[in-house]
């Protein structure tokens, strides 16, 4: 068999391919040749073949048949073989592969090899992708190498130890003795990796943190030497000596000085020195300054130093370099909670950043601007933010609109200003507003009793201009339905009342019904609004006609409503006034969140409604609800009548909470409420808490119930469970249990802890009897 | 730590991929696709940082190649720009006026250099001369072996 072609030859050949198909053909041919060569157990050319395979793997072609060959290369005595073998292992043999563990013995032998470069290869491979089992097996070898005097090996062993600790945190203790004199090294490589190792240990264990606090003076000294020392060609970057090491030391100091007065005091001087003396003309100097600022803000620094730090950030904001502006905005966002007043001083610069051309900067500036809004600056800030909303890219509009609504709710100086602001958002960014804003706005408008006439007038005028923005149209239709009488009687006090007749109003609403721009939801709103006007306007006949036409609409939703309204006209006309009277003031209780996704046994569908607590229950409202149910009107019609779905929640304090799951630091508690209109529905709120020392990210809670039940899972409060019980993730489950059977549930939890994904299944059988009886 | 380092051309062809966390093959492909899409869509004079999921993405363009790194929230973005720059300098020193073709035809050398500079997502050696010296000695080790065996390398 002829010698397999060389690697560079292959690369050259493949690059001549003019089409994807041609390339695929060449690759297939070569793979076949490689496979047969592997079968022949050819030692000479194995290295060459694996190298070619790795190239083809990078192009995206499968290369799994080379995995065992990599193992053979690693076991070879030739350095060339080992080099390619370990490279192949790092690319093809990650810990998810079955044969991954077969490497362990080879690595162990190579860790004790006579040539330091072979040892280096083994350390590198272990330190980049060793699995937990492998780390457990080989931690002892790594620890041994951590104590060697050979700086080439020592630095690699240090980072390898970092990886071992990340994979198997329990092994941290065994590396403690070896760290004794790591910082007395002169070699920068060893120093840097040692600082990284110490940082990792301190971040993971409060005991280690306490233990290493005594190193603060030594770290300060090393940093000082770096700054004061003359030019060192080996480590110089644009006039600064070893910025990588400087930044890592600053980061370690930050961790050591946090919540510790003595350590913070010991580092005050050096921090001030770095902050004032670092050259800021190049990126590298600013990188060091950035880290210094983060450290100053996190430790217990004296106020002078903190002011210095914020001023540095302020200077960053004015820098020409976009990266620096971005970094400044990000840091200010972190510090705005703790040093609010200091950050406020830079408000105008931050607001100017809203006009920056760069997308990343605009986003940060927007987030920071919302964080800076308070009662004093609300008018000015809102002007800027609304201007931003007008002119920004669509990707920002939804978040900006939500932010404006939140800020307006918290700090509105007057009701009129509030409604004007909302109007402005709806008219400029109406199509990007989140779906749940519509019910929230409706509630707000209902509760601003004295502004009803003004509001309906402005909304009507907005409708005349533009009917394409659905949230605006929906809110407007609802208002006109409720307050149409105020509109035609021209009662507005706030501004010049407009002259409009009943027919004109009905024209507009009917226009919405027929327009192509209206969504089915909007059509529902307008039909209901027209219906409500039958008790407020005198042209009842026209309304009757419209309603009867839609009794044969193709849209099932509209048809149902029209048919039921028709029934109101015909059989229950005496009840009509009571049913369609004005909405009472609603109490605002639940928070505004994104549109809830309703999960019913695995299927998802967006829900239009949000459950809210009821208004102070008045007699007419109760009667009316009973009537509606008696009339057999659909649930959705109750929705549109009231604008919101009303569920009477009564917290039954008699149902005790229970622990549903408690394993590996993750605890899930269940608390119960019962939904009153339907005693078969149990509302369960889960509270997930995390007692480990790292956050659980990408946390997903799923539940399944036996066939006789129905389950609805609403969206969780967040998908990060903070470490050390610092917070909980909550999520609401609704369980329908018409047959009153014993409640059982199977739950599945997935989350990521310290970079590794965790999954667990569990049964919950200990539900208290009151929850399902 | 750096979670991953990718090098790709202006046409979206991958030239180097280094993963410092364990992702499945499917996840890796998705990350690569997303990064290429995100970075190539950026305007010429924009900021070099992008927020993507829970990671900070730092990218820098050198001639026809994009260097793209995924960082964790606690990492210093400005410093990672220096890390990318240092890697380019190391490549330049080794290949002598490096260009994309060098990295295409000698991809394994690019990996070896990277392995002397970064490990487990952290900077291993801060001195340029030390990295260059290691590369020289290991290359000699290779040659010596090959000369001894009197067979071509690969």
PDB file of N, CA and C in Angstrom, chain A residues 696-750:
ATOM      1  N   UNK A 696     -27.058  28.069  41.182  1.00  0.00           N
ATOM      2  CA  UNK A 696     -27.566  27.070  40.237  1.00  0.00           C
ATOM      3  C   UNK A 696     -28.204  27.842  39.094  1.00  0.00           C
ATOM      4  N   UNK A 697     -27.582  27.726  37.925  1.00  0.00           N
ATOM      5  CA  UNK A 697     -28.106  28.470  36.788  1.00  0.00           C
ATOM      6  C   UNK A 697     -28.916  27.547  35.877  1.00  0.00           C
ATOM      7  N   UNK A 698     -29.620  28.174  34.934  1.00  0.00           N
ATOM      8  CA  UNK A 698     -30.465  27.423  33.978  1.00  0.00           C
ATOM      9  C   UNK A 698     -31.361  26.439  34.691  1.00  0.00           C
ATOM     10  N   UNK A 699     -31.932  26.894  35.812  1.00  0.00           N
ATOM     11  CA  UNK A 699     -32.768  26.013  36.627  1.00  0.00           C
ATOM     12  C   UNK A 699     -34.126  25.866  35.967  1.00  0.00           C
ATOM     13  N   UNK A 700     -34.529  24.607  35.722  1.00  0.00           N
ATOM     14  CA  UNK A 700     -35.845  24.338  35.119  1.00  0.00           C
ATOM     15  C   UNK A 700     -36.567  23.322  35.975  1.00  0.00           C
ATOM     16  N   UNK A 701     -37.827  23.670  36.347  1.00  0.00           N
ATOM     17  CA  UNK A 701     -38.652  22.766  37.144  1.00  0.00           C
ATOM     18  C   UNK A 701     -39.774  22.260  36.257  1.00  0.00           C
ATOM     19  N   UNK A 702     -39.908  20.945  36.161  1.00  0.00           N
ATOM     20  CA  UNK A 702     -41.008  20.387  35.363  1.00  0.00           C
ATOM     21  C   UNK A 702     -41.773  19.406  36.224  1.00  0.00           C
ATOM     22  N   UNK A 703     -43.066  19.298  35.956  1.00  0.00           N
ATOM     23  CA  UNK A 703     -43.878  18.395  36.763  1.00  0.00           C
ATOM     24  C   UNK A 703     -44.840  17.632  35.882  1.00  0.00           C
ATOM     25  N   UNK A 704     -45.168  16.412  36.283  1.00  0.00           N
ATOM     26  CA  UNK A 704     -46.166  15.621  35.569  1.00  0.00           C
ATOM     27  C   UNK A 704     -47.080  14.977  36.602  1.00  0.00           C
ATOM     28  N   UNK A 705     -48.368  14.831  36.224  1.00  0.00           N
ATOM     29  CA  UNK A 705     -49.341  14.277  37.162  1.00  0.00           C
ATOM     30  C   UNK A 705     -50.064  13.113  36.490  1.00  0.00           C
ATOM     31  N   UNK A 706     -50.719  12.232  37.277  1.00  0.00           N
ATOM     32  CA  UNK A 706     -51.475  11.115  36.683  1.00  0.00           C
ATOM     33  C   UNK A 706     -52.578  11.633  35.768  1.00  0.00           C
ATOM     34  N   UNK A 707     -53.090  10.699  34.928  1.00  0.00           N
ATOM     35  CA  UNK A 707     -54.004  11.108  33.861  1.00  0.00           C
ATOM     36  C   UNK A 707     -55.282  11.795  34.336  1.00  0.00           C
ATOM     37  N   UNK A 708     -55.738  11.462  35.519  1.00  0.00           N
ATOM     38  CA  UNK A 708     -57.014  12.050  35.959  1.00  0.00           C
ATOM     39  C   UNK A 708     -56.873  13.499  36.367  1.00  0.00           C
ATOM     40  N   UNK A 709     -55.653  13.991  36.435  1.00  0.00           N
ATOM     41  CA  UNK A 709     -55.453  15.384  36.821  1.00  0.00           C
ATOM     42  C   UNK A 709     -55.099  16.210  35.599  1.00  0.00           C
ATOM     43  N   UNK A 710     -55.197  17.537  35.769  1.00  0.00           N
ATOM     44  CA  UNK A 710     -54.673  18.432  34.746  1.00  0.00           C
ATOM     45  C   UNK A 710     -53.769  19.441  35.409  1.00  0.00           C
ATOM     46  N   UNK A 711     -52.672  19.740  34.715  1.00  0.00           N
ATOM     47  CA  UNK A 711     -51.650  20.569  35.340  1.00  0.00           C
ATOM     48  C   UNK A 711     -51.399  21.817  34.510  1.00  0.00           C
ATOM     49  N   UNK A 712     -51.244  22.957  35.188  1.00  0.00           N
ATOM     50  CA  UNK A 712     -50.822  24.169  34.491  1.00  0.00           C
ATOM     51  C   UNK A 712     -49.621  24.734  35.217  1.00  0.00           C
ATOM     52  N   UNK A 713     -48.552  24.987  34.464  1.00  0.00           N
ATOM     53  CA  UNK A 713     -47.332  25.481  35.085  1.00  0.00           C
ATOM     54  C   UNK A 713     -47.097  26.895  34.570  1.00  0.00           C
ATOM     55  N   UNK A 714     -47.099  27.883  35.466  1.00  0.00           N
ATOM     56  CA  UNK A 714     -46.868  29.252  35.030  1.00  0.00           C
ATOM     57  C   UNK A 714     -45.363  29.538  35.044  1.00  0.00           C
ATOM     58  N   UNK A 715     -44.962  30.685  34.474  1.00  0.00           N
ATOM     59  CA  UNK A 715     -43.516  30.879  34.340  1.00  0.00           C
ATOM     60  C   UNK A 715     -42.860  31.215  35.674  1.00  0.00           C
ATOM     61  N   UNK A 716     -41.607  30.768  35.828  1.00  0.00           N
ATOM     62  CA  UNK A 716     -40.925  30.949  37.110  1.00  0.00           C
ATOM     63  C   UNK A 716     -40.450  32.391  37.287  1.00  0.00           C
ATOM     64  N   UNK A 717     -40.096  32.727  38.546  1.00  0.00           N
ATOM     65  CA  UNK A 717     -39.665  34.097  38.803  1.00  0.00           C
ATOM     66  C   UNK A 717     -38.290  34.342  38.199  1.00  0.00           C
ATOM     67  N   UNK A 718     -37.493  33.270  38.074  1.00  0.00           N
ATOM     68  CA  UNK A 718     -36.154  33.429  37.482  1.00  0.00           C
ATOM     69  C   UNK A 718     -35.620  32.029  37.237  1.00  0.00           C
ATOM     70  N   UNK A 719     -34.519  31.897  36.483  1.00  0.00           N
ATOM     71  CA  UNK A 719     -33.963  30.554  36.353  1.00  0.00           C
ATOM     72  C   UNK A 719     -32.579  30.455  36.990  1.00  0.00           C
ATOM     73  N   UNK A 720     -32.295  31.350  37.925  1.00  0.00           N
ATOM     74  CA  UNK A 720     -31.043  31.215  38.682  1.00  0.00           C
ATOM     75  C   UNK A 720     -31.389  31.123  40.157  1.00  0.00           C
ATOM     76  N   UNK A 721     -30.966  30.046  40.803  1.00  0.00           N
ATOM     77  CA  UNK A 721     -31.213  29.920  42.239  1.00  0.00           C
ATOM     78  C   UNK A 721     -29.932  30.354  42.945  1.00  0.00           C
ATOM     79  N   UNK A 722     -29.967  31.484  43.648  1.00  0.00           N
ATOM     80  CA  UNK A 722     -28.717  31.998  44.214  1.00  0.00           C
ATOM     81  C   UNK A 722     -28.172  31.101  45.311  1.00  0.00           C
ATOM     82  N   UNK A 723     -26.829  31.155  45.453  1.00  0.00           N
ATOM     83  CA  UNK A 723     -26.147  30.261  46.391  1.00  0.00           C
ATOM     84  C   UNK A 723     -26.427  30.664  47.833  1.00  0.00           C
ATOM     85  N   UNK A 724     -26.141  29.750  48.720  1.00  0.00           N
ATOM     86  CA  UNK A 724     -26.171  30.023  50.163  1.00  0.00           C
ATOM     87  C   UNK A 724     -27.509  30.625  50.592  1.00  0.00           C
ATOM     88  N   UNK A 725     -28.582  30.091  50.042  1.00  0.00           N
ATOM     89  CA  UNK A 725     -29.934  30.500  50.436  1.00  0.00           C
ATOM     90  C   UNK A 725     -30.149  32.002  50.382  1.00  0.00           C
ATOM     91  N   UNK A 726     -29.505  32.662  49.425  1.00  0.00           N
ATOM     92  CA  UNK A 726     -29.654  34.110  49.370  1.00  0.00           C
ATOM     93  C   UNK A 726     -30.958  34.546  48.718  1.00  0.00           C
ATOM     94  N   UNK A 727     -31.659  33.619  48.124  1.00  0.00           N
ATOM     95  CA  UNK A 727     -32.915  33.983  47.476  1.00  0.00           C
ATOM     96  C   UNK A 727     -33.616  32.727  47.008  1.00  0.00           C
ATOM     97  N   UNK A 728     -34.879  32.847  46.589  1.00  0.00           N
ATOM     98  CA  UNK A 728     -35.569  31.652  46.089  1.00  0.00           C
ATOM     99  C   UNK A 728     -36.137  31.941  44.710  1.00  0.00           C
ATOM    100  N   UNK A 729     -36.320  30.845  43.977  1.00  0.00           N
ATOM    101  CA  UNK A 729     -37.042  30.935  42.714  1.00  0.00           C
ATOM    102  C   UNK A 729     -38.449  30.421  43.001  1.00  0.00           C
ATOM    103  N   UNK A 730     -39.466  31.195  42.589  1.00  0.00           N
ATOM    104  CA  UNK A 730     -40.832  30.707  42.821  1.00  0.00           C
ATOM    105  C   UNK A 730     -41.520  30.463  41.488  1.00  0.00           C
ATOM    106  N   UNK A 731     -42.486  29.551  41.550  1.00  0.00           N
ATOM    107  CA  UNK A 731     -43.229  29.223  40.335  1.00  0.00           C
ATOM    108  C   UNK A 731     -44.587  28.711  40.790  1.00  0.00           C
ATOM    109  N   UNK A 732     -45.636  29.054  40.004  1.00  0.00           N
ATOM    110  CA  UNK A 732     -46.981  28.652  40.414  1.00  0.00           C
ATOM    111  C   UNK A 732     -47.438  27.466  39.579  1.00  0.00           C
ATOM    112  N   UNK A 733     -48.002  26.462  40.273  1.00  0.00           N
ATOM    113  CA  UNK A 733     -48.585  25.303  39.592  1.00  0.00           C
ATOM    114  C   UNK A 733     -50.077  25.297  39.902  1.00  0.00           C
ATOM    115  N   UNK A 734     -50.891  25.064  38.880  1.00  0.00           N
ATOM    116  CA  UNK A 734     -52.330  24.897  39.160  1.00  0.00           C
ATOM    117  C   UNK A 734     -52.710  23.464  38.801  1.00  0.00           C
ATOM    118  N   UNK A 735     -53.319  22.782  39.738  1.00  0.00           N
ATOM    119  CA  UNK A 735     -53.686  21.382  39.507  1.00  0.00           C
ATOM    120  C   UNK A 735     -55.197  21.249  39.575  1.00  0.00           C
ATOM    121  N   UNK A 736     -55.784  20.729  38.488  1.00  0.00           N
ATOM    122  CA  UNK A 736     -57.220  20.489  38.469  1.00  0.00           C
ATOM    123  C   UNK A 736     -57.469  19.028  38.829  1.00  0.00           C
ATOM    124  N   UNK A 737     -58.300  18.821  39.829  1.00  0.00           N
ATOM    125  CA  UNK A 737     -58.504  17.479  40.378  1.00  0.00           C
ATOM    126  C   UNK A 737     -59.991  17.196  40.501  1.00  0.00           C
ATOM    127  N   UNK A 738     -60.666  17.020  39.353  1.00  0.00           N
ATOM    128  CA  UNK A 738     -62.135  16.910  39.421  1.00  0.00           C
ATOM    129  C   UNK A 738     -62.611  15.648  40.134  1.00  0.00           C
ATOM    130  N   UNK A 739     -61.791  14.612  40.091  1.00  0.00           N
ATOM    131  CA  UNK A 739     -62.245  13.366  40.719  1.00  0.00           C
ATOM    132  C   UNK A 739     -61.804  13.256  42.163  1.00  0.00           C
ATOM    133  N   UNK A 740     -61.209  14.291  42.684  1.00  0.00           N
ATOM    134  CA  UNK A 740     -60.799  14.339  44.084  1.00  0.00           C
ATOM    135  C   UNK A 740     -59.946  13.146  44.459  1.00  0.00           C
ATOM    136  N   UNK A 741     -59.018  12.792  43.558  1.00  0.00           N
ATOM    137  CA  UNK A 741     -58.141  11.655  43.874  1.00  0.00           C
ATOM    138  C   UNK A 741     -56.935  12.167  44.623  1.00  0.00           C
ATOM    139  N   UNK A 742     -56.187  11.203  45.200  1.00  0.00           N
ATOM    140  CA  UNK A 742     -55.018  11.613  45.953  1.00  0.00           C
ATOM    141  C   UNK A 742     -53.993  12.220  45.019  1.00  0.00           C
ATOM    142  N   UNK A 743     -53.489  13.369  45.407  1.00  0.00           N
ATOM    143  CA  UNK A 743     -52.565  14.094  44.541  1.00  0.00           C
ATOM    144  C   UNK A 743     -51.194  13.448  44.594  1.00  0.00           C
ATOM    145  N   UNK A 744     -50.669  13.150  43.371  1.00  0.00           N
ATOM    146  CA  UNK A 744     -49.297  12.634  43.273  1.00  0.00           C
ATOM    147  C   UNK A 744     -48.632  13.404  42.154  1.00  0.00           C
ATOM    148  N   UNK A 745     -47.339  13.529  42.235  1.00  0.00           N
ATOM    149  CA  UNK A 745     -46.670  14.303  41.203  1.00  0.00           C
ATOM    150  C   UNK A 745     -45.268  13.752  41.000  1.00  0.00           C
ATOM    151  N   UNK A 746     -44.843  13.778  39.738  1.00  0.00           N
ATOM    152  CA  UNK A 746     -43.452  13.423  39.486  1.00  0.00           C
ATOM    153  C   UNK A 746     -42.755  14.704  39.030  1.00  0.00           C
ATOM    154  N   UNK A 747     -41.629  14.997  39.610  1.00  0.00           N
ATOM    155  CA  UNK A 747     -40.967  16.237  39.225  1.00  0.00           C
ATOM    156  C   UNK A 747     -39.595  15.957  38.634  1.00  0.00           C
ATOM    157  N   UNK A 748     -39.190  16.855  37.713  1.00  0.00           N
ATOM    158  CA  UNK A 748     -37.869  16.723  37.093  1.00  0.00           C
ATOM    159  C   UNK A 748     -37.156  18.058  37.235  1.00  0.00           C
ATOM    160  N   UNK A 749     -35.947  17.988  37.765  1.00  0.00           N
ATOM    161  CA  UNK A 749     -35.197  19.211  37.989  1.00  0.00           C
ATOM    162  C   UNK A 749     -33.936  19.188  37.143  1.00  0.00           C
ATOM    163  N   UNK A 750     -33.699  20.275  36.404  1.00  0.00           N
ATOM    164  CA  UNK A 750     -32.416  20.374  35.702  1.00  0.00           C
ATOM    165  C   UNK A 750     -31.803  21.721  36.039  1.00  0.00           C
TER     166      UNK A 750
END
